[in-house]
mmCIF file of C-alpha atoms in Angstrom:
data_model
loop_
_atom_site.group_PDB
_atom_site.id
_atom_site.type_symbol
_atom_site.label_atom_id
_atom_site.label_comp_id
_atom_site.label_asym_id
_atom_site.label_seq_id
_atom_site.Cartn_x
_atom_site.Cartn_y
_atom_site.Cartn_z
ATOM 1 C CA UNK A 4 -10.672 -85.925 83.812
ATOM 2 C CA UNK A 5 -10.650 -88.969 85.316
ATOM 3 C CA UNK A 6 -7.794 -91.520 84.156
ATOM 4 C CA UNK A 7 -6.350 -94.968 85.497
ATOM 5 C CA UNK A 8 -2.873 -95.962 85.444
ATOM 6 C CA UNK A 9 -2.450 -99.706 86.207
ATOM 7 C CA UNK A 10 1.735 -100.333 87.572
ATOM 8 C CA UNK A 11 2.369 -103.371 86.102
ATOM 9 C CA UNK A 12 2.191 -104.470 82.695
ATOM 10 C CA UNK A 13 2.701 -108.206 83.410
ATOM 11 C CA UNK A 14 2.317 -109.945 86.431
ATOM 12 C CA UNK A 15 3.642 -113.368 87.213
ATOM 13 C CA UNK A 16 2.808 -116.035 89.637
ATOM 14 C CA UNK A 17 2.299 -119.404 90.472
ATOM 15 C CA UNK A 18 -0.282 -121.586 90.677
ATOM 16 C CA UNK A 19 -1.739 -121.547 94.219
ATOM 17 C CA UNK A 20 0.090 -118.234 95.444
ATOM 18 C CA UNK A 21 -1.388 -114.882 95.902
ATOM 19 C CA UNK A 22 -2.217 -112.309 93.347
ATOM 20 C CA UNK A 23 -2.136 -108.669 93.191
ATOM 21 C CA UNK A 24 -3.005 -106.325 90.387
ATOM 22 C CA UNK A 25 -2.077 -102.692 91.072
ATOM 23 C CA UNK A 26 -4.091 -99.749 90.141
ATOM 24 C CA UNK A 27 -3.833 -96.080 90.835
ATOM 25 C CA UNK A 28 -6.971 -93.779 89.629
ATOM 26 C CA UNK A 29 -7.274 -89.882 89.491
ATOM 27 C CA UNK A 30 -10.879 -88.387 89.349
ATOM 28 C CA UNK A 31 -12.275 -85.226 90.497
ATOM 29 C CA UNK A 32 -15.194 -86.490 92.004
ATOM 30 C CA UNK A 33 -16.290 -89.903 93.681
ATOM 31 C CA UNK A 34 -15.604 -92.441 91.262
ATOM 32 C CA UNK A 35 -17.166 -95.702 90.150
ATOM 33 C CA UNK A 36 -14.247 -98.134 89.405
ATOM 34 C CA UNK A 37 -14.119 -101.471 88.087
ATOM 35 C CA UNK A 38 -11.963 -104.436 86.775
ATOM 36 C CA UNK A 39 -12.737 -106.620 83.745
ATOM 37 C CA UNK A 40 -10.640 -109.615 82.845
ATOM 38 C CA UNK A 41 -10.277 -110.477 79.332
ATOM 39 C CA UNK A 42 -9.495 -114.172 77.978
ATOM 40 C CA UNK A 43 -7.864 -114.274 74.325
ATOM 41 C CA UNK A 44 -9.960 -113.682 71.738
ATOM 42 C CA UNK A 45 -12.865 -112.923 73.929
ATOM 43 C CA UNK A 46 -14.445 -110.015 74.619
ATOM 44 C CA UNK A 47 -14.303 -108.256 78.364
ATOM 45 C CA UNK A 48 -16.073 -109.800 81.711
ATOM 46 C CA UNK A 49 -16.727 -108.266 84.645
ATOM 47 C CA UNK A 50 -15.108 -109.160 88.011
ATOM 48 C CA UNK A 51 -16.420 -106.652 90.392
ATOM 49 C CA UNK A 52 -17.156 -103.087 90.346
ATOM 50 C CA UNK A 53 -16.900 -100.015 93.230
ATOM 51 C CA UNK A 54 -19.667 -97.585 93.792
ATOM 52 C CA UNK A 55 -19.301 -95.912 96.845
ATOM 53 C CA UNK A 56 -20.980 -98.166 99.063
ATOM 54 C CA UNK A 57 -18.355 -100.930 101.101
ATOM 55 C CA UNK A 58 -14.592 -99.964 100.540
ATOM 56 C CA UNK A 59 -13.860 -103.832 99.872
ATOM 57 C CA UNK A 60 -15.380 -105.497 97.248
ATOM 58 C CA UNK A 61 -15.701 -109.118 96.566
ATOM 59 C CA UNK A 62 -16.360 -110.392 92.670
ATOM 60 C CA UNK A 63 -16.153 -113.421 91.021
ATOM 61 C CA UNK A 64 -14.102 -116.659 91.071
ATOM 62 C CA UNK A 65 -12.148 -115.445 94.209
ATOM 63 C CA UNK A 66 -11.497 -112.010 93.417
ATOM 64 C CA UNK A 67 -11.987 -108.868 95.555
ATOM 65 C CA UNK A 68 -10.529 -105.078 95.365
ATOM 66 C CA UNK A 69 -10.410 -102.177 98.085
ATOM 67 C CA UNK A 70 -11.113 -99.058 97.293
ATOM 68 C CA UNK A 71 -8.789 -96.816 98.692
ATOM 69 C CA UNK A 72 -9.635 -92.935 98.270
ATOM 70 C CA UNK A 73 -6.009 -91.545 100.699
ATOM 71 C CA UNK A 74 -4.038 -93.880 98.302
ATOM 72 C CA UNK A 75 -6.232 -93.102 94.995
ATOM 73 C CA UNK A 76 -5.977 -96.837 94.558
ATOM 74 C CA UNK A 77 -7.815 -99.612 93.543
ATOM 75 C CA UNK A 78 -5.840 -102.966 93.702
ATOM 76 C CA UNK A 79 -6.903 -106.513 92.500
ATOM 77 C CA UNK A 80 -5.978 -109.287 94.625
ATOM 78 C CA UNK A 81 -6.874 -113.043 94.789
ATOM 79 C CA UNK A 82 -5.276 -115.056 97.691
ATOM 80 C CA UNK A 83 -4.490 -118.271 95.614
ATOM 81 C CA UNK A 84 -3.611 -117.774 91.787
ATOM 82 C CA UNK A 85 -5.348 -120.486 89.662
ATOM 83 C CA UNK A 86 -4.195 -121.556 86.026
ATOM 84 C CA UNK A 87 -7.524 -120.316 84.359
ATOM 85 C CA UNK A 88 -6.988 -116.965 85.757
ATOM 86 C CA UNK A 89 -4.054 -116.101 83.212
ATOM 87 C CA UNK A 90 -5.707 -113.546 80.698
ATOM 88 C CA UNK A 91 -5.285 -110.010 80.587
ATOM 89 C CA UNK A 92 -7.476 -107.808 83.408
ATOM 90 C CA UNK A 93 -8.276 -104.067 82.463
ATOM 91 C CA UNK A 94 -8.894 -101.735 85.262
ATOM 92 C CA UNK A 95 -11.881 -98.438 84.459
ATOM 93 C CA UNK A 96 -13.019 -95.168 86.058
ATOM 94 C CA UNK A 97 -16.335 -94.372 85.023
ATOM 95 C CA UNK A 98 -17.490 -91.479 84.193
ATOM 96 C CA UNK A 99 -20.584 -91.105 86.983
ATOM 97 C CA UNK A 100 -22.002 -87.922 85.073
ATOM 98 C CA UNK A 101 -24.500 -88.338 82.428
ATOM 99 C CA UNK A 102 -23.216 -90.861 79.758
ATOM 100 C CA UNK A 103 -20.704 -93.071 82.361
ATOM 101 C CA UNK A 104 -18.002 -93.868 79.345
ATOM 102 C CA UNK A 105 -15.232 -96.112 80.705
ATOM 103 C CA UNK A 106 -11.969 -95.220 80.724
ATOM 104 C CA UNK A 107 -9.432 -98.355 80.671
ATOM 105 C CA UNK A 108 -6.167 -98.712 82.034
ATOM 106 C CA UNK A 109 -3.289 -100.374 79.448
ATOM 107 C CA UNK A 110 -4.141 -103.096 80.854
ATOM 108 C CA UNK A 111 -1.800 -106.086 83.502
ATOM 109 C CA UNK A 112 -1.079 -109.583 81.815
ATOM 110 C CA UNK A 113 -1.289 -112.229 84.376
ATOM 111 C CA UNK A 114 1.174 -115.099 83.873
ATOM 112 C CA UNK A 115 0.249 -118.098 86.090
ATOM 113 C CA UNK A 116 2.777 -120.824 86.374
ATOM 114 C CA UNK A 117 2.536 -124.651 86.970
ATOM 115 C CA UNK B 222 -30.811 -114.775 78.500
ATOM 116 C CA UNK B 223 -28.768 -113.664 75.437
ATOM 117 C CA UNK B 224 -26.249 -111.298 76.185
ATOM 118 C CA UNK B 225 -23.741 -108.678 74.062
ATOM 119 C CA UNK B 226 -23.601 -110.087 70.766
ATOM 120 C CA UNK B 227 -21.774 -108.960 67.727
ATOM 121 C CA UNK B 228 -21.158 -109.659 63.995
ATOM 122 C CA UNK B 229 -19.265 -110.263 61.958
ATOM 123 C CA UNK B 230 -16.612 -111.927 64.403
ATOM 124 C CA UNK B 231 -14.320 -111.146 61.640
ATOM 125 C CA UNK B 232 -13.396 -108.828 58.752
ATOM 126 C CA UNK B 233 -10.828 -107.874 56.411
ATOM 127 C CA UNK B 234 -11.106 -105.052 54.284
ATOM 128 C CA UNK B 235 -8.491 -102.720 52.048
ATOM 129 C CA UNK B 236 -7.666 -99.080 52.401
ATOM 130 C CA UNK B 237 -10.453 -96.511 51.410
ATOM 131 C CA UNK B 238 -13.399 -99.279 51.737
ATOM 132 C CA UNK B 239 -16.188 -98.747 54.594
ATOM 133 C CA UNK B 240 -17.350 -101.169 56.850
ATOM 134 C CA UNK B 241 -20.563 -101.692 59.346
ATOM 135 C CA UNK B 242 -20.173 -103.801 62.548
ATOM 136 C CA UNK B 243 -23.082 -104.911 64.240
ATOM 137 C CA UNK B 244 -24.401 -105.117 67.714
ATOM 138 C CA UNK B 245 -27.401 -106.484 69.616
ATOM 139 C CA UNK B 246 -27.350 -105.436 73.249
ATOM 140 C CA UNK B 247 -28.272 -107.615 76.371
ATOM 141 C CA UNK B 248 -32.143 -107.705 77.061
ATOM 142 C CA UNK B 249 -33.126 -104.952 78.821
ATOM 143 C CA UNK B 250 -30.617 -102.481 78.100
ATOM 144 C CA UNK B 251 -31.093 -99.691 76.148
ATOM 145 C CA UNK B 252 -27.966 -97.909 75.819
ATOM 146 C CA UNK B 253 -24.899 -99.147 73.811
ATOM 147 C CA UNK B 254 -21.681 -98.052 73.554
ATOM 148 C CA UNK B 255 -18.751 -98.654 71.216
ATOM 149 C CA UNK B 256 -15.122 -99.216 71.714
ATOM 150 C CA UNK B 257 -11.847 -99.306 69.755
ATOM 151 C CA UNK B 258 -9.411 -101.884 71.159
ATOM 152 C CA UNK B 259 -5.819 -101.898 69.437
ATOM 153 C CA UNK B 260 -3.238 -104.803 69.898
ATOM 154 C CA UNK B 261 -1.893 -104.660 72.993
ATOM 155 C CA UNK B 262 -4.141 -101.664 74.471
ATOM 156 C CA UNK B 263 -7.027 -100.951 76.645
ATOM 157 C CA UNK B 264 -10.106 -100.369 74.903
ATOM 158 C CA UNK B 265 -10.913 -96.597 73.931
ATOM 159 C CA UNK B 266 -14.497 -95.125 73.782
ATOM 160 C CA UNK B 267 -15.666 -94.356 70.428
ATOM 161 C CA UNK B 268 -19.341 -93.169 71.068
ATOM 162 C CA UNK B 269 -22.728 -93.924 73.045
ATOM 163 C CA UNK B 270 -26.085 -93.883 71.683
ATOM 164 C CA UNK B 271 -29.538 -93.582 73.775
ATOM 165 C CA UNK B 272 -32.971 -93.393 72.675
ATOM 166 C CA UNK B 273 -31.740 -93.182 68.950
ATOM 167 C CA UNK B 274 -29.272 -90.166 69.265
ATOM 168 C CA UNK B 275 -25.028 -89.931 69.702
ATOM 169 C CA UNK B 276 -25.205 -89.294 73.702
ATOM 170 C CA UNK B 277 -21.082 -88.731 73.799
ATOM 171 C CA UNK B 278 -18.094 -88.854 71.725
ATOM 172 C CA UNK B 279 -14.806 -90.035 72.295
ATOM 173 C CA UNK B 280 -11.431 -88.578 70.131
ATOM 174 C CA UNK B 281 -12.826 -90.180 66.740
ATOM 175 C CA UNK B 282 -12.719 -88.694 63.417
ATOM 176 C CA UNK B 283 -16.089 -88.131 61.550
ATOM 177 C CA UNK B 284 -15.098 -91.081 59.367
ATOM 178 C CA UNK B 285 -16.350 -92.940 62.635
ATOM 179 C CA UNK B 286 -20.221 -92.780 62.544
ATOM 180 C CA UNK B 287 -23.071 -95.182 64.270
ATOM 181 C CA UNK B 288 -26.516 -95.471 64.751
ATOM 182 C CA UNK B 289 -29.048 -96.930 66.786
ATOM 183 C CA UNK B 290 -32.518 -98.709 65.936
ATOM 184 C CA UNK B 291 -36.194 -98.546 67.698
ATOM 185 C CA UNK B 292 -34.971 -102.182 69.356
ATOM 186 C CA UNK B 293 -31.824 -100.920 70.697
ATOM 187 C CA UNK B 294 -29.594 -102.122 68.711
ATOM 188 C CA UNK B 295 -26.359 -100.182 66.794
ATOM 189 C CA UNK B 296 -24.202 -100.343 64.092
ATOM 190 C CA UNK B 297 -21.160 -98.369 64.100
ATOM 191 C CA UNK B 298 -19.943 -97.495 60.402
ATOM 192 C CA UNK B 299 -16.326 -96.620 59.304
ATOM 193 C CA UNK B 300 -15.748 -94.861 56.235
ATOM 194 C CA UNK B 301 -12.267 -94.186 54.339
ATOM 195 C CA UNK B 302 -10.473 -96.970 56.303
ATOM 196 C CA UNK B 303 -7.230 -96.426 57.290
ATOM 197 C CA UNK B 304 -4.485 -99.274 58.297
ATOM 198 C CA UNK B 305 -4.675 -97.816 61.584
ATOM 199 C CA UNK B 306 -8.175 -98.784 62.324
ATOM 200 C CA UNK B 307 -7.231 -102.374 62.110
ATOM 201 C CA UNK B 308 -8.423 -103.271 65.933
ATOM 202 C CA UNK B 309 -11.177 -105.305 68.358
ATOM 203 C CA UNK B 310 -14.213 -103.294 68.205
ATOM 204 C CA UNK B 311 -16.044 -104.084 71.011
ATOM 205 C CA UNK B 312 -19.836 -103.238 71.923
ATOM 206 C CA UNK B 313 -21.461 -103.077 75.111
ATOM 207 C CA UNK B 314 -24.395 -102.378 76.644
ATOM 208 C CA UNK B 315 -25.892 -100.999 79.789
ATOM 209 C CA UNK B 316 -29.198 -99.604 81.461
ATOM 210 C CA UNK B 317 -29.808 -96.628 83.533
ATOM 211 C CA UNK B 318 -28.505 -95.255 86.727
ATOM 212 C CA UNK B 319 -24.790 -96.272 85.886
ATOM 213 C CA UNK B 320 -25.186 -100.074 85.630
ATOM 214 C CA UNK B 321 -21.853 -102.252 84.490
ATOM 215 C CA UNK B 322 -21.532 -102.283 80.808
ATOM 216 C CA UNK B 323 -21.656 -105.831 79.303
ATOM 217 C CA UNK B 324 -19.700 -106.615 76.492
ATOM 218 C CA UNK B 325 -19.551 -108.658 73.683
ATOM 219 C CA UNK B 326 -16.582 -110.682 72.165
ATOM 220 C CA UNK B 327 -16.428 -108.205 69.493
ATOM 221 C CA UNK B 328 -15.108 -108.064 65.676
ATOM 222 C CA UNK B 329 -11.765 -107.972 64.704
ATOM 223 C CA UNK B 330 -10.987 -105.523 61.626
ATOM 224 C CA UNK B 331 -8.094 -105.709 59.991
ATOM 225 C CA UNK B 332 -7.130 -103.594 56.862
ATOM 226 C CA UNK B 333 -4.840 -104.724 54.357
#
């Protein structure tokens, strides 16, 4: 069975400094992995996806993530945080057989300090 | 191009009542999934509809049921509401071949 673990429930960074949000996954086969962002009282917006092509995935708003099979990790990074990045971030693994249902991590709340 | 739209945005019910939530998928999408997001938690998969049939179901009781219409829109029905059903209910749509799911803004359901 697949699962994801987001290693930090809260992360605080200063504006202009790098962001690192950590995610480990468990899957019995080559997974599809995603990062979504959720702003308060809003739905989920796709940041980026990994589907067994390039291991370094570039997404929207300057975010990127690197798939490391040996470490079963899919960490999300951004070189320079902006105030508008403050939100909840979810790492997601997809059941890549049949229905593609999503299994979410518990989320990481990113706080950006001025 | 409209994205995924959900209605209503907010709903207040009392224990024991029944509720119906609605979802219109993004244009070109034929698959609809429903998720429950409790406060402070990640979304949990309820079920997925494709070709008007429930294709897969998560670990939710039979009080949760759904429907998909020929135009691909969908409804989520919850009977005999419990306090624990208070949550944000998210609808997501997708096309075939493992395309990423697109989410609506959700319906906030509060049970008194």
